[in-house]
Amino acid sequence: MSIQEKSDYGFFDDKNREYVITRPDTPLPWLNYLGQDDYFGLCTNTAGGYTFWKDAKLRRLTRYRYNNVPYDLGGRYLYINDNGSVWNPGWKPVKASDVSYECRHGMGYSRITGEKDGLEVETTYFVPVKENLEIWKVKVTNNSNVRKSPSIFSYQEFAFFDAANDMNNLQRTLSIGEVEVEGNAVYHKTEYRERRDHYTLFASTRDIAGFDTSRDAFVGVHEGLHEAKVPFSGKCTNSKVFGWNPIASLQHDFDLSPGESVEYSYILAYVEQGDEPKFDSPMVMNKSKGKAIIEKWSKPGAVDEAIKTLANTWDDLLNKFQVDTPNEHASRMVNVWNQYQCMATFNMSRSASMFEVGIGRGMGFRDSNQDLLGFIHLVPSKGRRRILDIAATQLSDGTCFHQYQPLTKEGNAEIGGDFYDDHLWLVLSTAAYIKETGDLTILDEPVGYADKEYKIGELGEDGEPRKINAETLLHHLETSISYTMKKRGPNGLPLIGHADWNDCLNLNCFSTEPNESFQLAGDVDGSKAESVQIAGLFLYAAKEFADLYSFMKRDEDAKRIMADYNEMLETVETKAWDGQWYTRAFDAAGNPVGSKDNEEGKIYIESQGWCVLGGAGATGKYAGRAKEALESVHQHLYTKNGIVLQQPAYSTYNLNLGEVTSYPPGVKENAGIFCHNNTWIHLAWCLMGDGDRALEYYLSICPSAKQNQIETYRSEPYVYAQMLAGKDASCFGEAKNSWLTGTAAWTFVSVSQGILGVKPQYDGLKIEPCIPGSWDGFSVQREFRDATYQIKVENPNGVCTGVKKLVVDGNEIPGDVIPAFADKKEHSVVVTLG
Amino acid sequence: MSIQEKSDYGFFDDKNREYVITRPDTPLPWLNYLGQDDYFGLCTNTAGGYTFWKDAKLRRLTRYRYNNVPYDLGGRYLYINDNGSVWNPGWKPVKASDVSYECRHGMGYSRITGEKDGLEVETTYFVPVKENLEIWKVKVTNNSNVRKSPSIFSYQEFAFFDAANDMNNLQRTLSIGEVEVEGNAVYHKTEYRERRDHYTLFASTRDIAGFDTSRDAFVGVHEGLHEAKVPFSGKCTNSKVFGWNPIASLQHDFDLSPGESVEYSYILAYVEQGDEPKFDSPMVMNKSKGKAIIEKWSKPGAVDEAIKTLANTWDDLLNKFQVDTPNEHASRMVNVWNQYQCMATFNMSRSASMFEVGIGRGMGFRDSNQDLLGFIHLVPSKGRRRILDIAATQLSDGTCFHQYQPLTKEGNAEIGGDFYDDHLWLVLSTAAYIKETGDLTILDEPVGYADKEYKIGELGEDGEPRKINAETLLHHLETSISYTMKKRGPNGLPLIGHADWNDCLNLNCFSTEPNESFQLAGDVDGSKAESVQIAGLFLYAAKEFADLYSFMKRDEDAKRIMADYNEMLETVETKAWDGQWYTRAFDAAGNPVGSKDNEEGKIYIESQGWCVLGGAGATGKYAGRAKEALESVHQHLYTKNGIVLQQPAYSTYNLNLGEVTSYPPGVKENAGIFCHNNTWIHLAWCLMGDGDRALEYYLSICPSAKQNQIETYRSEPYVYAQMLAGKDASCFGEAKNSWLTGTAAWTFVSVSQGILGVKPQYDGLKIEPCIPGSWDGFSVQREFRDATYQIKVENPNGVCTGVKKLVVDGNEIPGDVIPAFADKKEHSVVVTLG
């Protein structure tokens, strides 16, 4: 793949799996994530951001101020003082003129290079695999033809671990900051004297010429970071902070001949003391663990080796699914960025991005189940663990804690349960896991319910303790299906509870007071509001579950579930068909929502997507409705920037609909383009066999395809955004809430399984593409159950869909499913459409 | 009083009741408060800060980022573009060179004047009395001898009312911002479409040349406030924000001849729509109320009139207590700043300062009762209402909600009760109110208990609804006294519960995990830890209560309470005397805390203060102990910067003592100088009759006396700080947590009642000074119960204390109590010591 489209701000380097930013003043700060295991960092294109260990709320290591002025300020800064001229390789915060700049956001690393007056400073920020630390590898090169003696000052500010406390409890926090300095390292030990047995260290592998640990000393009281005192003065003050704001700045002085280069690294590490004695002597901490870390990374080659390991790790991950298609946007997103983003959503859920401040909600039941759909092929074992963790937050009656804390794995009692779609997503994630792995043993795992107590037995293979006599995951799936069948309203459609997938459609909470939760305040007693989306989702989930039972050879169970399916399908068709599309819901008074009878919000996207995906409007006397519903979406909701959530947008607050009507027209759920649900329509068009429309729709929200309108789009062109402003907004097409969105997982599903048609099945890998007729084919490399498949799809007749011939390892086989060989070998597959 | 001591940063202008800051780069941002009723603003010496209506958490009108870099950034900025040269009259954020600068923090206003290149811009920021708005009155003067055509751009950023949501819920808040612009005004209406019926407006009384409402348009995405795009470009862009960050900037262009001046005002108002229709037409708000406000303040003279009214209001308030003493620090603090600070603590409790971010705790039961002691003489009716509100958060068993929300007046269930000193402070505040006013009717007010339900009757005289058949305030006082008598431990001393006044001495919560509350986590079951401070406080409260009963002629009740008093006194003397001082407490295991037997924390300040003030160590076989305890304080705890809380400081975390040992040695409760408790020792020395020591101690923490060491002290020299770093800290003498501290009320008590000896009593105004022997006298003007007393104290014999002669209106009267004439007249009083 070649470097093709280019915006004013940068381009894709597909070969190196990098997005290359060529000017620092991007329309918004453009983010990358560092870290893949427990230690994570956010890193913007100007080296802004912060770091945490496992939990952005409770173990924040460095400090960041969200929505600051400018938006992105504070991070992993290097200040260069080159003969009195002060600048940063990442441009900010000094923003000196005549700094040549490049930022390469890659897989788990960001490399920022600046050059000014012939001095080049390249920094590679990354987290080594399986380490609880990050490395800033620096290379300083004198490209000029004169001797240069620059000084470099690092800068980052420590956070006091609990991010909310760090921000809000200043009358305490400004008094407790403590550090120690020894050798080339600053040890940040706030609260280590008392209940913490962990600390943060910042060290250099090169001997330092000085240090500062006091922000006041380094920056000043009235100074901004762009005019920090020390780098402009050229000399660290060796300040020892006491209270206020601890930082770590290390000074290095260089003397470089023309052409000379120097390399060294900074290490920012989270250290748990464990059983080691906490102190060497009163007030002096035992730093042996920290010193060992510094020693390890100071060894020649250690850092370069870790960079290689990181690259190999990502190569191994991404090579599980690689494609070559006629559309460069689809290819590069699937090959690199979409899978990369799926890793981020799996790791971060919705916790820490440029829009998520890391102290709010934990893991969402609904979110995380969906995130798994795009992640499960990357590290199935992690997916397995996650499914069990999520399932354990379901209650025995079938409802689920809507959120849970990743550290404690306990449900969040504040938000509670009663979102009546939550449980159904568990069926989808479990089915996806088994289809990917063939591992049916997950169904027998003793998971139990959050409202019951169990004895705890020994650790399982995954190192997690096993509950004794607890109900299995399969039991949870049964509970989930039967819960929806039980919880139904006057039309026989599922009750909606606090909300379904659309958190902002609040049919049971009539909130009149500002600051109330739209989802939880003023619950209507005994309300019978119903959700057609849940009905559609139920159809899909029930079908998945029935298929699973069939695969398990439990045909009676499959039949039983399909009876529920058929009952719900008939209900949907008789009660929820609005004439040209599916109604979205029925409110607490029994009136339709998303119907031609409404003045605003006549047609919603979600019920079209899920009813069609669930099999409605496809057969018997209802055949044709599916297509008609999608054509209605096209007519009323589709735009060149994606499908808006509903139309017409709500102009006033509707008490009976809640938060959806609280947004200005054209944003978020009020007729914004909510990319997540767009993908369901993409899949629905694939189901209809229209690959042209599926790809057209996909490209309308594809960030890679937005480079030519980047001043409007504003967000990163390499990851999906939660939302683009809809046609009712003055900023139509502007993207927001990039990175942490269900769009990541679902576009991976819609492109890889929908358009490219590579579908893991219980019994093998199905190939059922639905591509534009103009494509003459494409190829896919897919690892699946311990074998690698080199799949070539040929489209000699210019069709969208339909497999005419399937040849595996030279032998034609009937149908469209490749067997799971599980032989650790590579297999060639040729698929002919027609 | 003259302008005398001066620091590098400013001086007191005592005549104008202003602190004048002469250079902007103060050691820390120096704050003033605007507002006196419901609308409040924080305003620093560089025009930083923010605004809220009633509640800094739920109705924040403008946005502020705490602990930013620099500390103070964002506020009520004016940018001047004078022929391409851009600067701010308050220096920040541009910090142009050669700006001559002055900031006058006065009573309810701040006046900031800058001049550059002959252009002078003076801005007076204030909140008119009883209005829900603030005014920035601007005067632009051309002091040069050439014609000048400057443009002025205002700048402030709107907050979305709920400050926590505004900060943390970016995935929503960055999408919902909405404004309208009409005439010379920006109407900030975020969430007005839905559940809010209020908005914020920002307007000018002068016609505008342009506006901006988008922060991105005005400042930029990558720009800081110091380089905001619009003022440097010289022209507003008339941006209409949609989502992201709404601001209001109004542009004015001027054309000024040499010597010419122009005046106009900006208005920032909080508007509640009330019963008015919300919209004129779909999406267009009904702005009639806002327009009326602009019209009102655009009338010639209206703003100047409001400035006068504000000045008169403060003159009236402060004239209730004015002194002339030989010590300028004591005089100016009592006359101006201490009373002013008492108003702030009454209004703000501990909610919003440079150290309190306004989204944490509400009103504290303990805090607010103490705050009343310094406030009650200013506006007794407000104090009365506050006492009843506080009392209503007591539970029927005697414990109290530790905090309550000022808007809802409901107890904060999260923190709960069981701080076993809380209830006793209610006795002190009630006694202070009755001594000030003589109003015994407050005791009969039906207050009720927070855990009981009552019928609600008609509104009382104060406009608040009355509970029917609810227990009275007197009932609460009885409950409080008996609660302490009941809740006692093995030594017969009061149990401590979660904590007493020293929130950080946690004898019952053995917290081992970071992020746990030190006060609430891991409660020791059935613990018997006891507090000697509560015992001393009980003695004081019981005496107050008995005196009250005596005044009410209920001698039996007085006797009954005094029996409790005597029992507790004997317990203190027999169980809590440690040999040279009073033990601080007994821990959960029954071991002493604050005893010679301890390795660290051998002697604490609080038990010395309260046992002595409660009457311990004064009579019979225990006489002499009080003096000995105070001498021990002098020997072990006193420093030139005040009295440290205990010694030796704790070097390690003690599980059985909790948070007090969590602080680095020398700060906060771990041997920091906690000014609040210093005042109890000042009062105790007065009780001993040693006025020299009382004044010496007072001056050691008096901010006015710190001007000559301001680089160390750092905080505002005009208001008390919660804490100065103790001698164990590397920054010994550095002040923190200024403004919102119980130190305000208690220093007012210790100076006005202790040293100057002007003591409201149930039956009149007692004059019982305890001054340095070197003083030849002092005078006091005191309004008391509808009469004004001009009191002259003469000290011909150079004594500290002892009234020899009392002459009122020319007639000598026996004793030292001036009758309460309540005749609205002025009375002359001459007191002779000797």
CSV table of N, CA and C in Angstrom, one decimal, chain A residues 117-118 142-149 256-259:
chain,number,residue,atom,x,y,z
A,117,ASP,N,17.8,25.1,14.2
A,117,ASP,CA,19.2,25.5,14.1
A,117,ASP,C,20.1,24.4,14.0
A,118,GLY,N,19.7,23.3,13.3
A,118,GLY,CA,20.6,22.2,13.0
A,118,GLY,C,20.8,21.2,14.2
A,142,ASN,N,23.6,16.6,16.2
A,142,ASN,CA,24.0,17.9,15.7
A,142,ASN,C,24.2,17.8,14.2
A,143,ASN,N,23.1,18.3,13.5
A,143,ASN,CA,23.2,18.3,12.1
A,143,ASN,C,23.8,19.5,11.5
A,144,SER,N,24.3,20.4,12.3
A,144,SER,CA,24.9,21.6,11.8
A,144,SER,C,26.4,21.4,11.6
A,145,ASN,N,27.0,22.4,11.1
A,145,ASN,CA,28.5,22.2,10.9
A,145,ASN,C,29.3,23.0,11.9
A,146,VAL,N,28.6,23.3,13.1
A,146,VAL,CA,29.4,23.9,14.2
A,146,VAL,C,29.2,23.0,15.4
A,147,ARG,N,30.1,23.1,16.3
A,147,ARG,CA,30.0,22.5,17.6
A,147,ARG,C,28.8,23.1,18.4
A,148,LYS,N,28.0,22.2,19.1
A,148,LYS,CA,26.9,22.7,19.8
A,148,LYS,C,26.9,22.2,21.2
A,149,SER,N,26.5,23.0,22.2
A,149,SER,CA,26.5,22.6,23.6
A,149,SER,C,25.1,22.8,24.2
A,256,LEU,N,28.4,18.6,21.4
A,256,LEU,CA,28.3,17.7,20.2
A,256,LEU,C,29.1,18.3,19.0
A,257,SER,N,30.0,17.6,18.5
A,257,SER,CA,30.7,18.0,17.3
A,257,SER,C,29.7,17.9,16.1
A,258,PRO,N,30.0,18.6,15.0
A,258,PRO,CA,29.1,18.5,13.9
A,258,PRO,C,28.9,17.0,13.5
A,259,GLY,N,27.6,16.6,13.3
A,259,GLY,CA,27.3,15.2,12.9
A,259,GLY,C,27.3,14.3,14.1
